[in-house]
Coordinates of C-alpha atoms in Angstrom, one line a residue:
X1370 CA 250.4 9.0 58.9
X1371 CA 248.1 8.3 61.9
X1372 CA 244.7 6.8 62.0
X1373 CA 242.0 9.2 60.7
X1374 CA 239.7 10.4 63.4
X1375 CA 236.8 12.9 63.1
X1376 CA 236.6 14.8 66.4
X1377 CA 234.0 17.3 67.4
X1378 CA 235.5 19.4 70.3
X1379 CA 233.1 21.2 72.5
X1380 CA 235.5 23.7 74.2
X1381 CA 235.6 27.4 74.7
X1382 CA 239.4 27.5 75.2
X1383 CA 241.4 27.3 72.1
X1384 CA 244.6 26.5 74.1
X1385 CA 242.9 23.5 75.7
X1386 CA 241.7 22.4 72.3
X1387 CA 245.3 22.5 71.0
X1388 CA 246.4 20.4 74.0
X1389 CA 243.8 17.8 73.2
X1390 CA 244.8 17.7 69.5
X1391 CA 248.5 17.4 70.4
X1392 CA 247.7 14.4 72.7
X1393 CA 245.6 12.7 69.9
X1394 CA 248.5 13.1 67.4
X1395 CA 251.0 11.8 70.0
X1396 CA 248.8 8.8 70.5
X1397 CA 248.8 7.9 66.7
X1398 CA 245.7 9.7 65.5
X1399 CA 245.3 12.1 62.6
X1400 CA 242.4 14.2 63.8
X1401 CA 239.9 16.1 61.5
X1402 CA 238.3 18.4 64.0
X1403 CA 236.0 21.3 64.6
X1404 CA 235.8 23.3 67.8
X1405 CA 232.4 24.7 69.0
X1406 CA 231.3 26.4 72.2
X1407 CA 227.6 27.2 71.6
X1408 CA 224.5 25.0 71.1
X1409 CA 223.9 26.5 67.6
X1410 CA 227.4 25.9 66.5
X1411 CA 227.3 22.3 67.7
X1412 CA 223.9 21.6 66.0
X1413 CA 225.3 23.0 62.8
X1414 CA 228.4 20.8 63.1
X1415 CA 226.3 17.7 63.7
X1416 CA 224.1 18.4 60.8
X1417 CA 226.8 19.1 58.2
X1418 CA 229.3 16.3 58.9
X1419 CA 229.7 12.8 60.3
X1420 CA 231.7 12.5 63.5
X1421 CA 233.5 9.6 65.2
X1422 CA 233.7 11.0 68.7
X1423 CA 232.7 14.1 70.8
X1424 CA 235.1 15.5 73.4
X1425 CA 233.5 18.2 75.6
X1426 CA 234.6 20.4 78.5
X1427 CA 232.2 20.1 81.3
X1428 CA 231.6 23.8 81.9
X1429 CA 231.8 26.8 79.6
X1430 CA 230.4 30.4 79.8
X1431 CA 227.6 29.7 77.1
X1432 CA 227.4 25.9 77.1
X1433 CA 228.0 22.7 79.1
X1434 CA 228.8 19.1 78.6
X1435 CA 225.3 17.9 79.9
X1436 CA 223.6 20.3 77.4
X1437 CA 225.9 19.0 74.6
X1438 CA 225.1 15.4 75.5
X1439 CA 221.3 16.1 75.3
X1440 CA 221.8 17.8 71.9
X1441 CA 223.6 14.8 70.6
X1442 CA 221.0 12.4 71.9
X1443 CA 218.2 14.5 70.5
X1444 CA 219.8 14.3 67.1
X1445 CA 219.5 10.5 67.3
X1446 CA 223.3 9.9 67.2
X1447 CA 225.1 7.2 69.2
X1448 CA 228.7 8.6 69.4
X1449 CA 231.3 8.1 72.1
X1450 CA 230.9 11.2 74.4
X1451 CA 233.9 11.9 76.6
X1452 CA 234.2 14.7 79.1
X1453 CA 237.6 16.3 79.6
X1454 CA 237.6 18.8 82.5
X1455 CA 240.1 20.5 84.8
X1456 CA 237.8 20.2 87.8
X1457 CA 234.9 17.8 88.1
X1458 CA 233.7 16.2 91.3
X1459 CA 233.0 12.5 91.6
X1460 CA 229.3 13.0 92.1
X1461 CA 229.1 15.1 89.0
X1462 CA 231.0 12.6 87.0
X1463 CA 228.8 9.7 88.2
X1464 CA 225.6 11.7 87.3
X1465 CA 227.1 12.4 83.8
X1466 CA 227.9 8.8 83.2
X1467 CA 224.3 7.9 84.2
X1468 CA 223.0 10.5 81.7
X1469 CA 224.9 8.8 78.9
X1470 CA 228.5 10.1 79.0
X1471 CA 230.9 7.2 78.2
X1472 CA 233.9 8.4 80.2
X1473 CA 235.5 11.4 81.8
X1474 CA 239.2 12.5 81.9
X1475 CA 240.9 15.1 84.0
X1476 CA 242.9 17.6 82.0
X1477 CA 246.0 16.9 84.1
X1478 CA 245.8 13.2 83.0
X1479 CA 245.5 13.4 79.2
X1480 CA 247.6 10.3 78.8
X1481 CA 244.3 8.3 79.3
X1482 CA 242.7 10.1 76.3
X1483 CA 243.7 7.9 73.4
X1484 CA 243.3 4.5 75.2
X1485 CA 239.8 5.7 76.3
X1486 CA 238.9 6.8 72.7
X1487 CA 240.1 3.5 71.2
X1488 CA 238.0 1.6 73.7
X1489 CA 234.9 3.7 73.1
X1490 CA 235.3 3.5 69.3
X1491 CA 235.4 -0.3 69.5
X1492 CA 232.4 -0.4 71.8
X1493 CA 230.6 2.0 69.5
X1494 CA 231.3 -0.3 66.6
X1495 CA 230.0 -3.3 68.6
X1496 CA 226.8 -1.3 69.4
X1497 CA 226.3 -0.4 65.7
X1498 CA 226.7 -4.0 64.7
X1499 CA 224.3 -5.1 67.4
X1500 CA 221.8 -2.5 66.3
X1501 CA 222.2 -3.6 62.6
X1502 CA 221.7 -7.2 63.6
X1503 CA 218.7 -6.2 65.7
X1504 CA 217.1 -4.3 62.8
X1505 CA 217.8 -7.2 60.5
X1506 CA 216.1 -9.5 62.9
X1507 CA 213.1 -7.2 63.3
X1508 CA 212.8 -6.9 59.6
X1509 CA 213.0 -10.7 59.2
X1510 CA 210.5 -11.2 61.9
X1511 CA 208.2 -8.6 60.3
X1512 CA 208.5 -10.4 56.9
X1513 CA 207.9 -13.8 58.5
X1514 CA 204.9 -12.4 60.4
X1515 CA 203.5 -10.9 57.2
X1516 CA 203.9 -14.2 55.5
X1517 CA 202.2 -16.0 58.3
X1518 CA 199.4 -13.5 58.4
X1519 CA 198.9 -13.9 54.6
X1520 CA 198.5 -17.7 55.1
X1521 CA 194.7 -18.4 55.6
X1522 CA 195.3 -21.5 57.6
X1523 CA 195.3 -22.1 61.4
X1524 CA 198.7 -23.1 62.8
X1525 CA 199.5 -24.9 66.0
X1526 CA 202.9 -25.6 67.5
X1527 CA 202.4 -28.9 69.4
X1528 CA 204.7 -30.7 71.8
X1529 CA 205.3 -34.4 71.7
X1530 CA 202.6 -35.0 74.4
X1531 CA 200.1 -32.9 72.2
X1532 CA 200.2 -29.7 74.3
X1533 CA 199.6 -26.5 72.3
X1534 CA 202.7 -24.3 72.6
X1535 CA 201.7 -21.6 70.1
X1536 CA 198.8 -20.8 67.9
X1537 CA 197.9 -18.6 64.9
X1538 CA 194.2 -18.2 64.0
X1539 CA 192.9 -18.5 60.5
X1540 CA 191.9 -15.3 58.7
X1541 CA 188.2 -16.1 59.1
X1542 CA 188.7 -16.8 62.8
X1543 CA 190.3 -13.5 63.9
X1544 CA 188.2 -13.6 67.1
X1545 CA 190.4 -16.4 68.4
X1546 CA 193.5 -15.2 70.3
X1547 CA 196.6 -17.3 71.1
X1548 CA 195.6 -17.4 74.8
X1549 CA 192.5 -19.4 73.8
X1550 CA 194.5 -22.5 73.2
X1551 CA 198.0 -22.0 74.8
X1552 CA 199.1 -24.9 77.1
X1553 CA 195.9 -26.8 76.4
X1554 CA 196.0 -30.5 75.5
X1555 CA 194.4 -31.5 72.2
X1556 CA 192.0 -33.8 74.0
X1557 CA 190.6 -30.8 75.8
X1558 CA 189.6 -29.3 72.4
X1559 CA 188.8 -32.1 69.9
X1560 CA 186.8 -35.3 69.8
X1561 CA 188.5 -38.5 70.8
X1562 CA 188.8 -39.9 67.2
X1563 CA 190.5 -36.7 65.9
X1564 CA 192.8 -36.6 68.9
X1565 CA 193.7 -40.3 68.2
X1566 CA 194.7 -39.3 64.6
X1567 CA 196.7 -36.3 65.8
X1568 CA 198.6 -38.3 68.4
X1569 CA 199.5 -40.9 65.8
X1570 CA 200.6 -38.5 63.1
X1571 CA 202.6 -36.4 65.7
X1572 CA 204.6 -39.5 66.5
X1573 CA 205.1 -40.4 62.9
X1574 CA 206.3 -36.9 62.0
X1575 CA 208.8 -36.8 64.9
X1576 CA 210.0 -40.4 64.2
X1577 CA 210.4 -40.1 60.4
X1578 CA 211.0 -36.4 60.0
X1579 CA 208.6 -36.5 57.0
X1580 CA 205.5 -34.4 56.5
X1581 CA 202.3 -36.2 57.5
X1582 CA 198.9 -35.3 56.1
X1583 CA 195.5 -36.4 57.2
X1584 CA 191.8 -35.2 57.0
X1585 CA 189.2 -35.0 59.8
X1586 CA 185.7 -33.7 60.2
X1587 CA 184.2 -31.5 62.9
X1588 CA 180.6 -30.5 63.4
X1589 CA 180.3 -26.8 64.0
X1590 CA 176.9 -25.1 64.5
X1591 CA 175.1 -28.0 62.9
X1592 CA 177.3 -28.0 59.9
X1593 CA 179.9 -30.7 59.2
X1594 CA 183.2 -29.2 58.1
X1595 CA 186.2 -31.0 56.6
X1596 CA 189.8 -30.1 57.6
X1597 CA 193.2 -31.0 56.3
X1598 CA 196.0 -31.2 58.8
X1599 CA 199.6 -31.1 57.7
X1600 CA 202.2 -32.0 60.3
X1601 CA 205.9 -30.9 59.9
X1602 CA 208.8 -31.1 62.3
X1603 CA 209.2 -27.7 64.1
X1604 CA 212.0 -28.4 66.6
X1605 CA 213.1 -31.0 69.0
X1606 CA 210.0 -33.0 70.2
X1607 CA 207.7 -30.4 68.5
X1608 CA 205.6 -30.4 65.4
X1609 CA 203.9 -27.5 63.5
X1610 CA 200.3 -28.4 62.5
X1611 CA 199.0 -26.4 59.6
X1612 CA 195.2 -26.8 59.5
X1613 CA 193.1 -25.8 56.6
X1614 CA 189.3 -25.8 56.1
X1615 CA 188.8 -27.8 52.9
X1616 CA 185.0 -28.1 53.1
X1617 CA 184.4 -26.0 50.0
X1618 CA 187.1 -27.9 48.1
X1619 CA 185.5 -31.2 49.0
X1620 CA 182.1 -30.0 48.0
X1621 CA 183.5 -28.8 44.7
X1622 CA 185.1 -32.2 44.2
X1623 CA 181.8 -33.9 44.9
X1624 CA 180.0 -31.5 42.5
X1625 CA 182.6 -32.1 39.8
X1626 CA 182.2 -35.9 40.1
X1627 CA 178.4 -35.6 40.1
X1628 CA 178.6 -33.4 37.0
X1629 CA 180.9 -35.9 35.3
X1630 CA 178.5 -38.7 36.1
X1631 CA 175.6 -36.7 34.9
X1632 CA 177.5 -35.8 31.7
X1633 CA 178.3 -39.5 31.2
X1634 CA 174.7 -40.5 31.9
X1635 CA 173.4 -37.8 29.5
X1636 CA 175.8 -38.9 26.8
X1637 CA 174.8 -42.6 27.3
X1638 CA 171.2 -41.6 27.2
X1639 CA 171.7 -39.6 24.0
X1640 CA 173.6 -42.4 22.3
X1641 CA 170.9 -44.9 23.4
X1642 CA 168.0 -42.7 22.1
X1643 CA 169.8 -42.1 18.8
X1644 CA 170.5 -45.8 18.3
X1645 CA 166.9 -46.8 19.3
X1646 CA 165.4 -44.0 17.2
X1647 CA 167.4 -45.0 14.2
X1648 CA 166.5 -48.7 14.6
X1649 CA 162.8 -47.8 14.9
X1650 CA 162.7 -45.5 11.9
X1651 CA 163.5 -48.2 9.4
X1652 CA 160.7 -50.6 10.2
X1653 CA 158.3 -47.6 10.8
X1654 CA 159.0 -46.3 7.3
X1655 CA 158.1 -49.7 5.9
X1656 CA 154.8 -49.7 8.0
X1657 CA 153.9 -46.3 6.7
X1658 CA 154.8 -47.3 3.1
X1659 CA 152.7 -50.5 3.1
X1660 CA 149.8 -48.8 4.8
X1661 CA 149.8 -46.1 2.1
X1662 CA 149.7 -48.9 -0.6
X1663 CA 146.7 -50.4 1.2
X1664 CA 145.0 -47.1 1.4
X1665 CA 145.5 -46.4 -2.3
X1666 CA 143.9 -49.9 -3.0
X1667 CA 146.5 -50.8 -5.6
X1668 CA 146.3 -54.4 -4.7
X1669 CA 142.6 -54.8 -4.0
X1670 CA 139.6 -53.1 -2.5
X1671 CA 139.1 -52.6 1.3
X1672 CA 135.8 -52.7 3.2
X1673 CA 134.9 -49.8 5.4
X1674 CA 136.3 -51.4 8.6
X1675 CA 139.6 -52.2 6.8
X1676 CA 139.9 -48.6 5.6
X1677 CA 139.4 -47.4 9.2
X1678 CA 142.1 -49.7 10.4
X1679 CA 144.6 -48.5 7.7
X1680 CA 143.8 -44.9 8.6
X1681 CA 144.5 -45.6 12.3
X1682 CA 147.7 -47.3 11.4
X1683 CA 148.8 -44.2 9.3
X1684 CA 147.8 -41.7 12.0
X1685 CA 149.6 -43.7 14.7
X1686 CA 152.7 -44.3 12.5
X1687 CA 152.9 -40.6 11.5
X1688 CA 152.7 -39.6 15.2
X1689 CA 155.4 -42.1 16.1
X1690 CA 157.6 -41.0 13.2
X1691 CA 157.2 -37.4 14.4
X1692 CA 158.2 -38.4 17.9
X1693 CA 161.3 -40.3 16.6
X1694 CA 162.3 -37.3 14.6
X1695 CA 162.0 -35.1 17.7
X1696 CA 164.1 -37.5 19.7
X1697 CA 166.8 -37.6 17.0
X1698 CA 166.8 -33.8 16.9
X1699 CA 167.2 -33.8 20.7
X1700 CA 170.2 -36.1 20.7
X1701 CA 171.8 -34.1 17.9
X1702 CA 171.3 -30.9 19.9
X1703 CA 172.7 -32.4 23.1
X1704 CA 175.7 -33.8 21.2
X1705 CA 176.3 -30.5 19.4
X1706 CA 175.9 -32.0 16.0
X1707 CA 172.8 -30.3 14.7
X1708 CA 173.7 -28.2 11.6
X1709 CA 171.7 -25.6 9.7
X1710 CA 171.4 -25.4 6.0
X1711 CA 171.3 -21.7 5.3
X1712 CA 169.3 -20.6 2.2
X1713 CA 167.2 -17.6 1.2
X1714 CA 163.7 -18.3 2.6
X1715 CA 160.6 -16.8 0.9
X1716 CA 158.7 -15.9 4.2
X1717 CA 155.1 -15.5 2.9
X1718 CA 155.3 -18.8 0.9
X1719 CA 156.7 -20.8 3.9
X1720 CA 154.2 -19.3 6.3
X1721 CA 151.2 -20.2 4.0
X1722 CA 152.6 -23.7 3.5
X1723 CA 152.8 -24.2 7.2
X1724 CA 149.3 -22.9 7.9
X1725 CA 148.0 -25.3 5.2
X1726 CA 149.7 -28.2 7.0
X1727 CA 147.7 -27.7 10.2
X1728 CA 144.4 -26.6 8.7
X1729 CA 142.8 -30.0 9.1
X1730 CA 144.0 -30.3 12.7
X1731 CA 142.6 -26.8 13.4
X1732 CA 139.2 -27.6 11.9
X1733 CA 139.0 -30.8 14.1
X1734 CA 139.5 -28.6 17.2
X1735 CA 137.1 -25.8 16.0
X1736 CA 140.0 -23.4 15.8
X1737 CA 140.0 -20.5 13.3
X1738 CA 143.5 -19.8 11.8
X1739 CA 144.5 -16.3 10.9
X1740 CA 147.7 -14.8 9.5
X1741 CA 149.1 -11.3 9.4
X1742 CA 152.3 -11.0 7.2
X1743 CA 154.2 -7.8 6.8
X1744 CA 154.8 -7.2 3.0
X1745 CA 158.2 -5.8 3.8
X1746 CA 159.3 -9.1 5.2
X1747 CA 159.7 -11.1 2.0
X1748 CA 163.0 -13.0 2.4
X1749 CA 165.3 -14.0 5.3
X1750 CA 168.4 -16.2 5.5
X1751 CA 168.1 -19.4 7.5
X1752 CA 167.3 -23.1 7.4
X1753 CA 163.9 -23.4 5.7
X1754 CA 163.1 -26.8 7.1
X1755 CA 163.9 -25.8 10.6
X1756 CA 161.9 -22.6 10.4
X1757 CA 158.9 -24.7 9.3
X1758 CA 159.6 -27.0 12.2
X1759 CA 159.6 -24.2 14.7
X1760 CA 156.4 -22.7 13.3
X1761 CA 154.6 -26.1 13.2
X1762 CA 155.6 -26.8 16.8
X1763 CA 154.2 -23.5 18.0
X1764 CA 151.0 -23.7 15.8
X1765 CA 150.3 -27.3 16.8
X1766 CA 150.7 -26.4 20.5
X1767 CA 148.4 -23.4 20.0
X1768 CA 145.7 -25.7 18.4
X1769 CA 146.2 -28.6 20.9
X1770 CA 145.8 -26.4 23.9
X1771 CA 142.8 -24.5 22.7
X1772 CA 139.6 -24.6 24.7
X1773 CA 137.0 -27.3 24.3
X1774 CA 134.7 -24.9 22.4
X1775 CA 137.5 -23.9 20.0
X1776 CA 139.1 -20.6 19.6
X1777 CA 141.5 -18.5 17.4
X1778 CA 145.1 -18.9 16.5
X1779 CA 146.9 -16.1 14.8
X1780 CA 150.3 -16.2 13.1
X1781 CA 152.0 -12.8 12.7
X1782 CA 155.2 -12.0 10.9
X1783 CA 156.8 -8.6 10.6
X1784 CA 160.1 -6.8 10.2
X1785 CA 161.8 -5.4 13.4
X1786 CA 165.0 -3.6 12.3
X1787 CA 167.5 -6.2 11.2
X1788 CA 165.3 -9.0 12.8
X1789 CA 162.3 -10.9 11.6
X1790 CA 159.6 -11.3 14.3
X1791 CA 157.2 -14.3 14.3
X1792 CA 154.4 -14.6 16.8
X1793 CA 151.8 -17.3 17.4
X1794 CA 148.9 -16.1 19.5
X1795 CA 146.0 -18.2 20.8
X1796 CA 142.9 -17.8 22.9
X1797 CA 143.5 -21.2 24.6
X1798 CA 143.9 -22.3 28.2
X1799 CA 147.0 -20.3 28.9
X1800 CA 149.8 -21.0 31.3
X1801 CA 150.1 -20.4 35.0
X1802 CA 152.9 -18.0 36.0
X1803 CA 154.5 -20.6 38.3
X1804 CA 154.8 -23.0 35.3
X1805 CA 156.5 -20.6 32.9
X1806 CA 160.0 -21.8 33.8
X1807 CA 159.1 -25.4 32.8
X1808 CA 158.1 -24.5 29.2
X1809 CA 161.4 -25.2 27.4
X1810 CA 162.6 -28.2 29.4
X1811 CA 163.2 -31.4 27.6
X1812 CA 160.7 -34.2 28.1
X1813 CA 158.5 -32.0 30.4
X1814 CA 155.0 -30.7 29.9
X1815 CA 153.5 -28.0 32.1
X1816 CA 151.3 -29.6 34.6
X1817 CA 148.3 -27.3 34.8
X1818 CA 145.8 -30.0 35.8
X1819 CA 144.3 -30.1 32.3
X1820 CA 147.3 -30.4 29.9
X1821 CA 148.1 -34.0 30.6
X1822 CA 144.9 -35.0 28.7
X1823 CA 146.5 -33.5 25.5
X1824 CA 149.5 -35.9 25.5
X1825 CA 152.8 -35.2 23.9
X1826 CA 156.5 -35.6 25.0
X1827 CA 157.3 -32.1 25.9
X1828 CA 160.1 -31.9 23.2
X1829 CA 158.6 -29.5 20.8
X1830 CA 159.2 -26.2 22.7
X1831 CA 162.6 -27.3 23.9
X1832 CA 163.7 -28.1 20.3
X1833 CA 162.1 -24.9 19.0
X1834 CA 164.1 -22.8 21.5
X1835 CA 167.3 -24.5 20.5
X1836 CA 166.7 -24.0 16.8
X1837 CA 165.9 -20.3 17.3
X1838 CA 169.1 -19.8 19.3
X1839 CA 171.0 -21.8 16.7
X1840 CA 169.9 -19.2 14.2
X1841 CA 171.2 -16.4 16.5
X1842 CA 167.7 -15.5 17.7
X1843 CA 165.7 -15.6 20.9
X1844 CA 162.2 -16.8 21.9
X1845 CA 159.9 -15.3 24.5
X1846 CA 156.4 -16.1 25.8
X1847 CA 153.6 -14.1 27.3
X1848 CA 150.5 -15.8 28.8
X1849 CA 147.5 -15.3 31.0
X1850 CA 146.1 -18.4 32.5
X1851 CA 142.6 -19.1 31.1
X1852 CA 142.9 -16.4 28.4
X1853 CA 145.6 -17.6 26.0
X1854 CA 149.3 -17.3 25.2
X1855 CA 151.7 -15.7 22.7
X1856 CA 155.0 -17.2 21.7
X1857 CA 157.3 -14.8 19.9
X1858 CA 160.7 -15.6 18.3
X1859 CA 163.1 -13.3 16.5
X1860 CA 165.5 -14.4 13.8
X1861 CA 168.2 -12.3 12.1
X1862 CA 167.2 -11.4 8.5
X1863 CA 170.8 -12.0 7.4
X1864 CA 172.2 -15.3 8.8
X1865 CA 175.0 -15.1 11.4
X1866 CA 177.3 -17.8 12.7
X1867 CA 177.2 -20.3 14.4
X1868 CA 175.4 -22.7 12.1
X1869 CA 175.8 -25.8 14.4
X1870 CA 175.2 -26.5 18.1
X1871 CA 178.8 -27.6 18.4
X1872 CA 179.9 -24.0 18.0
X1873 CA 177.4 -22.9 20.6
X1874 CA 179.2 -24.8 23.4

């Protein structure tokens, strides 16, 4: 059995086609064939079957070899196309070869047919393999180009003498084209100190074969940017420099270090304040205790001046104790260790007790205290001591920042859905709009020009805000400078988690 060969014969003469097939079989081929003699028949044959070779008569009544060649080329096929003709001039044959015919054979010399077919089949195979390799190379280049385009860095191919041989812009520098840098020396583009580093690391890369990394800075449009250059061997006496803008990364590193330092300083400050406050509290308790004993005259009478001294000691000590308690609360809040003791709080009772605690202070400042309590708001769940602390901070502030001639402070409590709303309103000096953002900062009082005469550490509002949020509530403030302020906070009627500042973090 001969070699299988799929042959499309373009021939109007059946006898000539038989001669061709006989010659093919004699040459060791086993042809699978179809004979066509019109454009439509050839188009149909090309569409329905795969062929190895096309053999065409040059001239036929309804068709010709040049037309058949064009039809094959139009179909996108690359098949050996051989003309077999009884009469064809040299000029016509040359023109046909230029058009794409692979060879031509005279009908009176069919002995050449099989050798020509074998040669053309081999050349067609080489062409196919070449095209496949070309396609594979194009696909590989496209993938590599896509990978390079996806990399955000600039890339330079640099020769041993630091000449730029090739360049790829970074994504944010698409306006730069390869021609902007090609064949330029690094010293034409960069400052001397950067060039010096580049020359050194180019030499190190080529000498050791190992990747070299260094950082440098460039000032661009008044801004100092930081870059990382990574040098790798790219070829004989060439390196590939991959350059990345790491300005944002450096800034982030600096910010992280600063935050760590601030966190450490804050922790150290909190630990120091907690230790000092604890150490102060013990002797202060003794001072207050002995002062009370003196005031009660259990160990002898005091004259008028001595009584005044003892009273001043008690007032100063109580103020100092309150300050120490605030500092301890602050350190607990910052450390995330402040915990709530949740109980059922009788709201009217707690509010009345709190008002009674500041009555004396209010009278001293000519301030009239008022309260409006919603009878529907009888009990809420929360930390009773901390609720009193919040209310006392707000009420004391309202009294402290009243006007010289006095004024009115009103405590309001009412039910708002599933929340309890508490408000402390005053007719005092008020707060400027620009100062509203400072209200809840630790150790900071609003500087209105008048407030510094009232003293205080600026801890009360900050602690109150933290305690409200720890309960799962929120606090808001409304104020008009010169006319007064209203501080309002809302707490859930039924307690919700978290119950410590640790869980808030």
